[in-house]
Short mmCIF file of C-alpha atoms in Angstrom, two decimals:
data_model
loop_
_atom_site.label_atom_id
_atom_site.label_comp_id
_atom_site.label_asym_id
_atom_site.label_seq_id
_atom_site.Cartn_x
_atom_site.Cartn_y
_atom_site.Cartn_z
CA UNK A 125 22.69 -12.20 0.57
CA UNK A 126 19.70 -9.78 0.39
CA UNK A 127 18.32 -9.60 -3.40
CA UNK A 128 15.28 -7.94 -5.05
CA UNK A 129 13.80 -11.37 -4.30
CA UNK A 130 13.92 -11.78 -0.82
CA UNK A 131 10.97 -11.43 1.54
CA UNK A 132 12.94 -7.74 2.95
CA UNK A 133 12.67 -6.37 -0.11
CA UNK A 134 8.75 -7.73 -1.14
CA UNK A 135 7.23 -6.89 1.89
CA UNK A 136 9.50 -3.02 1.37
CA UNK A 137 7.79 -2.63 -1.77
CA UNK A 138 4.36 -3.72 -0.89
CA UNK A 139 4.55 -1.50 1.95
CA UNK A 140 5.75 1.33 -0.21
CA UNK A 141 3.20 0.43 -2.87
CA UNK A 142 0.17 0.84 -0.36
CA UNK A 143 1.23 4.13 1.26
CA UNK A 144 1.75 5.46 -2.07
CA UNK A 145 -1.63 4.66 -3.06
CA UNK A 146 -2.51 6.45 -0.25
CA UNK A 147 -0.94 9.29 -1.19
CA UNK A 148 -3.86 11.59 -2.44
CA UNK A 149 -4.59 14.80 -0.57
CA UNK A 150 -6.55 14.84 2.64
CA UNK A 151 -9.72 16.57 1.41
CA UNK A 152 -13.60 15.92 1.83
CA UNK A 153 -14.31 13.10 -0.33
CA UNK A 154 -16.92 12.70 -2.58
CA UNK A 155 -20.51 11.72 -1.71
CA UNK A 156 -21.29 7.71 -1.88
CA UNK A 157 -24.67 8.20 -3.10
CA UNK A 158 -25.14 4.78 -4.64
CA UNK A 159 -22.50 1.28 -4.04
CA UNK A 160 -19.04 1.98 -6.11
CA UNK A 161 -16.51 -0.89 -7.21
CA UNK A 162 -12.88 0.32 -7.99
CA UNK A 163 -10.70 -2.56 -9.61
CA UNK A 164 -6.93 -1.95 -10.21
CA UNK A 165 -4.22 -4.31 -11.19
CA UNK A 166 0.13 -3.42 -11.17
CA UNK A 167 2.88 -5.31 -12.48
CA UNK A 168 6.02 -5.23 -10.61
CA UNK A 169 9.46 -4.88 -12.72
CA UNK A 170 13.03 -5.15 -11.09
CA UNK A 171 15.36 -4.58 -14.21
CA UNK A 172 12.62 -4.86 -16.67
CA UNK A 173 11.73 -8.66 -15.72
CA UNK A 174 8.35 -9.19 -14.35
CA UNK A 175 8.69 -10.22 -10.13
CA UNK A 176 5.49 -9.39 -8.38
CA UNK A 177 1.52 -8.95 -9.06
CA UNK A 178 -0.40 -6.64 -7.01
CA UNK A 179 -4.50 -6.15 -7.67
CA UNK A 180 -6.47 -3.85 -5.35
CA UNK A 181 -10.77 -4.55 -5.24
CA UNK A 182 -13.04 -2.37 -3.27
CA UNK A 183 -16.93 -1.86 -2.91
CA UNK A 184 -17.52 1.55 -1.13
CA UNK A 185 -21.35 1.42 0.23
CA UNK A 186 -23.02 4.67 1.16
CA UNK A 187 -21.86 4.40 4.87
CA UNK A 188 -19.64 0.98 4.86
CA UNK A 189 -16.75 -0.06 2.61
CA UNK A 190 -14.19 -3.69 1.83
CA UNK A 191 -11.93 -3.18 -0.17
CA UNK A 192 -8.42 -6.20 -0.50
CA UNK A 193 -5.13 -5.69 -1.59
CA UNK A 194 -3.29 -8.75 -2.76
CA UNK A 195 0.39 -9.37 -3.69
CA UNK A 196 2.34 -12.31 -5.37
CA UNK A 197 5.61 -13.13 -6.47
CA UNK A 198 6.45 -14.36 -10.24
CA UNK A 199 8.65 -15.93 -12.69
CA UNK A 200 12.34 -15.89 -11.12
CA UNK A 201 11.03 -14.45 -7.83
CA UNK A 202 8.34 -17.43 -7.67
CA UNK A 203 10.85 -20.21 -8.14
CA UNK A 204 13.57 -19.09 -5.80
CA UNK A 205 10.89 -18.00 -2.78
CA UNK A 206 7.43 -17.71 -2.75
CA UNK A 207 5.89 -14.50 -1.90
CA UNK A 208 1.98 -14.43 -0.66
CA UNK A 209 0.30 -11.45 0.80
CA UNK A 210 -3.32 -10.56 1.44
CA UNK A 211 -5.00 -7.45 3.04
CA UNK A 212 -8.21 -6.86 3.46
CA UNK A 213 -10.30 -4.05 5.30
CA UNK A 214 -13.96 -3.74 6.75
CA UNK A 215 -14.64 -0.48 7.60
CA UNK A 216 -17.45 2.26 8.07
CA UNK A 217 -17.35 5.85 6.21
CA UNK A 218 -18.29 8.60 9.03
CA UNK A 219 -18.42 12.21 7.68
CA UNK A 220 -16.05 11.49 4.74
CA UNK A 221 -13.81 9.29 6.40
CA UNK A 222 -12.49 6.02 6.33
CA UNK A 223 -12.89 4.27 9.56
CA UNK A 224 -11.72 0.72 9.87
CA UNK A 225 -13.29 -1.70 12.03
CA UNK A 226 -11.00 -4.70 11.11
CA UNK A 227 -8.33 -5.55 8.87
CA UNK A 228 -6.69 -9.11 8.14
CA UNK A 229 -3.84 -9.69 6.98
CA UNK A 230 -2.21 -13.51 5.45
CA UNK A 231 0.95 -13.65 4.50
CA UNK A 232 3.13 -16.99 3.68
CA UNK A 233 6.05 -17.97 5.52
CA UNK A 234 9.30 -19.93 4.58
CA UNK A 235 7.92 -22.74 5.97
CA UNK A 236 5.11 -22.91 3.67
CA UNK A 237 2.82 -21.76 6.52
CA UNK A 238 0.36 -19.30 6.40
CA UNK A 239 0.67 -16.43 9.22
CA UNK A 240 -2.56 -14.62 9.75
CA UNK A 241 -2.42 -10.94 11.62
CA UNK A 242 -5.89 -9.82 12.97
CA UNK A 243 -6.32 -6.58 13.88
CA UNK A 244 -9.92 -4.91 15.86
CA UNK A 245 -10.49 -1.30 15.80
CA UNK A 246 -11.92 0.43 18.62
CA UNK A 247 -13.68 3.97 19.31
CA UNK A 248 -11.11 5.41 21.47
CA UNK A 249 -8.59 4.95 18.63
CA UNK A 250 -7.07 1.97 20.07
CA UNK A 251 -5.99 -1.26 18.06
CA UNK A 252 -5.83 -4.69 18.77
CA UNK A 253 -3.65 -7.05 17.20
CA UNK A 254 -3.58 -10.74 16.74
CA UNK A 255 -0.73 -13.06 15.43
CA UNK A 256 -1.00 -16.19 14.39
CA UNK A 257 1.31 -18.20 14.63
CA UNK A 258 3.15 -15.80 16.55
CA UNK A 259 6.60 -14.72 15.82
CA UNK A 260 9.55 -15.56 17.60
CA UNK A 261 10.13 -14.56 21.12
CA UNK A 262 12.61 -10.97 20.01
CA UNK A 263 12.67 -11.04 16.96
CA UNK A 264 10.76 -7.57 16.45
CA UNK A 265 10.12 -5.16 19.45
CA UNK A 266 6.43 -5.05 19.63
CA UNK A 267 4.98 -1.33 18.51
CA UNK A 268 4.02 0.67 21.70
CA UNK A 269 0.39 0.87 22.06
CA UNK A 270 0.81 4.92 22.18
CA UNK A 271 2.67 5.10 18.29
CA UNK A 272 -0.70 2.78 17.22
CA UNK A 273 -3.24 5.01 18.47
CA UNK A 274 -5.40 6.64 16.05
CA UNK A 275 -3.10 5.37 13.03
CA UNK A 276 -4.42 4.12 9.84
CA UNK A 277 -3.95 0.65 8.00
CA UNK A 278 -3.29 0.98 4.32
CA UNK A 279 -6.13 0.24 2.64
CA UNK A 280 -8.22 2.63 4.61
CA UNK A 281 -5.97 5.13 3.97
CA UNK A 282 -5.80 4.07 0.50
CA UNK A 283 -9.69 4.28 0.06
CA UNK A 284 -10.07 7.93 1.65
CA UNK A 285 -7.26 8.88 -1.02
CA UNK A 286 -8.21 8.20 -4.31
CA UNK A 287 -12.20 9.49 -3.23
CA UNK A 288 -10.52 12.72 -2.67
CA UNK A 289 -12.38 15.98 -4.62
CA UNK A 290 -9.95 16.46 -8.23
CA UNK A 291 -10.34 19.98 -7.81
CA UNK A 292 -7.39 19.78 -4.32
CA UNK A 293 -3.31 20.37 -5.16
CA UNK A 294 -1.58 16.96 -5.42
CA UNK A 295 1.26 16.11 -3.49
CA UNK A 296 0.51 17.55 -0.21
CA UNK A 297 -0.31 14.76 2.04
CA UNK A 298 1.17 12.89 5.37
CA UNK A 299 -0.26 9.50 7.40
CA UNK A 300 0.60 7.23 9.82
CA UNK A 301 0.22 3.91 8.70
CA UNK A 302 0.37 0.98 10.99
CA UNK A 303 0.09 -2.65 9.33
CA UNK A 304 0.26 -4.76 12.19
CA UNK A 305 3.30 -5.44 13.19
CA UNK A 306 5.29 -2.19 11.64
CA UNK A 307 4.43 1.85 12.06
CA UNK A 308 5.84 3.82 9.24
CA UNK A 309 5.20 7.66 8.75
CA UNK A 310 4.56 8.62 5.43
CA UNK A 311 5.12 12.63 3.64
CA UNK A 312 4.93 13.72 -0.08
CA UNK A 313 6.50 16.43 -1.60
CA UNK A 314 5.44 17.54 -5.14
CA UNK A 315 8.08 17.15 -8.16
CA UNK A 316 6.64 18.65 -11.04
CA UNK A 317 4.14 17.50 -14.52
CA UNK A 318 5.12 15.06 -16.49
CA UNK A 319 3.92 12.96 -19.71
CA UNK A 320 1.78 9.99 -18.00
CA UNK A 321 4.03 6.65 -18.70
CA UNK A 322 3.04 4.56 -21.32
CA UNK A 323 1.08 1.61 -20.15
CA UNK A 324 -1.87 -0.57 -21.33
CA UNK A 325 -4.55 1.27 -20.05
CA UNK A 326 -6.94 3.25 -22.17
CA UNK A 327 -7.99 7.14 -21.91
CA UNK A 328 -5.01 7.80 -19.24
CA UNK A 329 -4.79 11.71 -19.36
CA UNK A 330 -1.99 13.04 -20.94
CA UNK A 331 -0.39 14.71 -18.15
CA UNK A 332 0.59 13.03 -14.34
CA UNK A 333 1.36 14.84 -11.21
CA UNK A 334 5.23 13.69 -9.74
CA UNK A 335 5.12 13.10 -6.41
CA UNK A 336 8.21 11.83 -3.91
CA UNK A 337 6.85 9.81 -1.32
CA UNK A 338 9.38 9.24 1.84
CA UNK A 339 8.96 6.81 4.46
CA UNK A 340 10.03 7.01 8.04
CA UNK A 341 10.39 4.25 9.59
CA UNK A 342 9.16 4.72 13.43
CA UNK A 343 8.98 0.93 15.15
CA UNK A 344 8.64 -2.87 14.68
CA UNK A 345 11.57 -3.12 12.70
CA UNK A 346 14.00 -5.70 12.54
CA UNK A 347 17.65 -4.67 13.39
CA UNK A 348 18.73 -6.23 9.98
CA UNK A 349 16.59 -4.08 8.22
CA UNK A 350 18.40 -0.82 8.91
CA UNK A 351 21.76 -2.93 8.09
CA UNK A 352 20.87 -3.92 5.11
CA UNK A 353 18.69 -0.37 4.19
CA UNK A 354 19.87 2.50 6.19
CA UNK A 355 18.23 4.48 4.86
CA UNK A 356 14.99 4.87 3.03
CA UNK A 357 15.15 7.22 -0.27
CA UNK A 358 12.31 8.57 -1.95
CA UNK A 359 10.25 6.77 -4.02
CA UNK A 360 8.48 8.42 -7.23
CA UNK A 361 4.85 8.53 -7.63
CA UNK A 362 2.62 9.46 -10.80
CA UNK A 363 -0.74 10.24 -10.48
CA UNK A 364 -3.20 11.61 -12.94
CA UNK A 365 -6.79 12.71 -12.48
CA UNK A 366 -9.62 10.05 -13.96
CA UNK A 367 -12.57 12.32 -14.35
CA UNK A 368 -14.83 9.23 -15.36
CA UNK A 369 -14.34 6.97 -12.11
CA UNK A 370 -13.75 10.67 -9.94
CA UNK A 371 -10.58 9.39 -8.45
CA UNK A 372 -7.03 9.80 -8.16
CA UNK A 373 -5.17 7.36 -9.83
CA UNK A 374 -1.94 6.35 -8.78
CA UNK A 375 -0.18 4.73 -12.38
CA UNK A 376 3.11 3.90 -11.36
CA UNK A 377 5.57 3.93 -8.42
CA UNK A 378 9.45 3.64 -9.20
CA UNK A 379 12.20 2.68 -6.02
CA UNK A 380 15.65 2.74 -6.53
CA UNK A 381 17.49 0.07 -4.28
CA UNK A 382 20.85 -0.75 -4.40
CA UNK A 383 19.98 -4.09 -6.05
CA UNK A 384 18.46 -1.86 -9.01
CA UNK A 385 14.93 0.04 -9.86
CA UNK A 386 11.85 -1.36 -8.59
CA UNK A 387 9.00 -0.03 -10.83
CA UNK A 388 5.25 -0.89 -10.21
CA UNK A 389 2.89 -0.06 -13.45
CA UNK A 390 -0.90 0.01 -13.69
CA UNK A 391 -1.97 -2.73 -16.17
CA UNK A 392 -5.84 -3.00 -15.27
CA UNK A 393 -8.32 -0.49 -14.15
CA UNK A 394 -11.83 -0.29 -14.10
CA UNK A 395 -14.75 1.25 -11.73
CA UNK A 396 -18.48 0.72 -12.12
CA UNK A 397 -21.66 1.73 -9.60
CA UNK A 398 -23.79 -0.56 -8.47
#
């Protein structure tokens, strides 16, 4: 029986997590005069109880960024199945933009084995993927080379977000993200102002911009996905302007599921030059 613990609804939440993080909107970003570290940690709820850490690290360089996204399963989650996910991306920054040149992604499976996905960037907008081991022989249909094309992985998309000017209308922003083995479409839709959340994180402004992110999913899903979700609903996003490190900042992201609200909350954040 599918649960809030099961490796469907992690790797839903992580995805979810990631595109709303990218979820700023598509303006000129600021100018990377001098090396920039952004550090941000969430805690994952499902009823209140603690199932899932998620810390983002980046170093944006004048003309180059790296930035990893990490994700792990806790208390109950932990002891009834293990959840391990890594992403990181090596990109360069071209006229604002973040291009990625490669992106890795580790992930654990069932059988305690590590599953790498590779994937190579290259100028025409085309994307090569490796998987290792590789899954099953149709178990997913692979993603057509045509719906990868010119997509962006998360973190990239994440990183040209929250360096978007403060001064541009929240809300009003769409991507394609591909992750390797999945293409999702994302769109926001603005919600209204409310009171930030309350969370332990110091000089938070007082105010946070609602956002409702949907996802669409396109390809490289499995059929038991759309059994068990047929449909995607909105998630809710709240971000709130942080004047000091001149970003965006995504503070929490809420998903209702039929096995109960999912709710991810900033705990940690911090950004320093270099």
């Amino acid at each position: 029986m599918a649960r809030p613990g099961s490796r469907l609804c992690a790797s839903i939440f992580v995805a979810g997590l990631a595109a709303g993080l990218a979820a700023a909107p598509a303006v000129p970003a600021f100018a990377v005069e001098t090396p920039r570290s952004f550090a941000a940690d969430y805690l994952v709820t499902w009823l209140n109880v603690p199932v899932y850490q998620t810390r983002f690290r980046a170093l944006i360089r004048p003309r180059s960024y790296r930035a990893v996204m990490s994700a792990r399963s806790l208390g109950v989650v932990e002891m009834a199945t293990r959840i391990r996910v890594h992403f990181e991306s090596v990109g360069r920054i071209v006229s604002d933009s973040f291009r990625p040149q490669a992106v890795r992604q580790i992930y654990l499976l069932k059988t305690g084995r590590f599953r790498h996905v590779d994937m190579t960037y290259g100028a025409d907008g085309r994307v090569a993927t490796a998987i290792r081991p590789p899954e099953g022989p149709g178990k997913r249909r692979p993603v057509p080379d045509a719906l990868i094309r010119y997509t962006q992985d998360p973190i990239s998309a994440l990183l040209g977000a929250v360096s978007t000017a403060l001064t541009a209308k929240p809300c009003h922003h769409s991507a394609s993200v591909f992750e390797g083995r999945r293409r999702v479409d994302t769109r926001l839709s603005h919600a209204g102002v409310e009171r930030t959340p309350p969370l332990p994180v110091a000089n938070l402004p007082a105010r946070a911009e609602v956002c409702l992110l949907h996802a669409r999913r396109i390809a490289g899903f499995q059929p038991r996905h759309y059994r068990r979700m047929p449909k995607m609903p909105p998630a809710r996003l709240w971000v709130v302007r942080h004047p000091g490190a001149r970003i965006w900042l995504p503070v929490q992201l809420r998903m209702d599921t039929r096995w109960g609200p999912i709710v991810a909350r900033l705990t940690r954040f911090a950004a320093a030059a270099r």
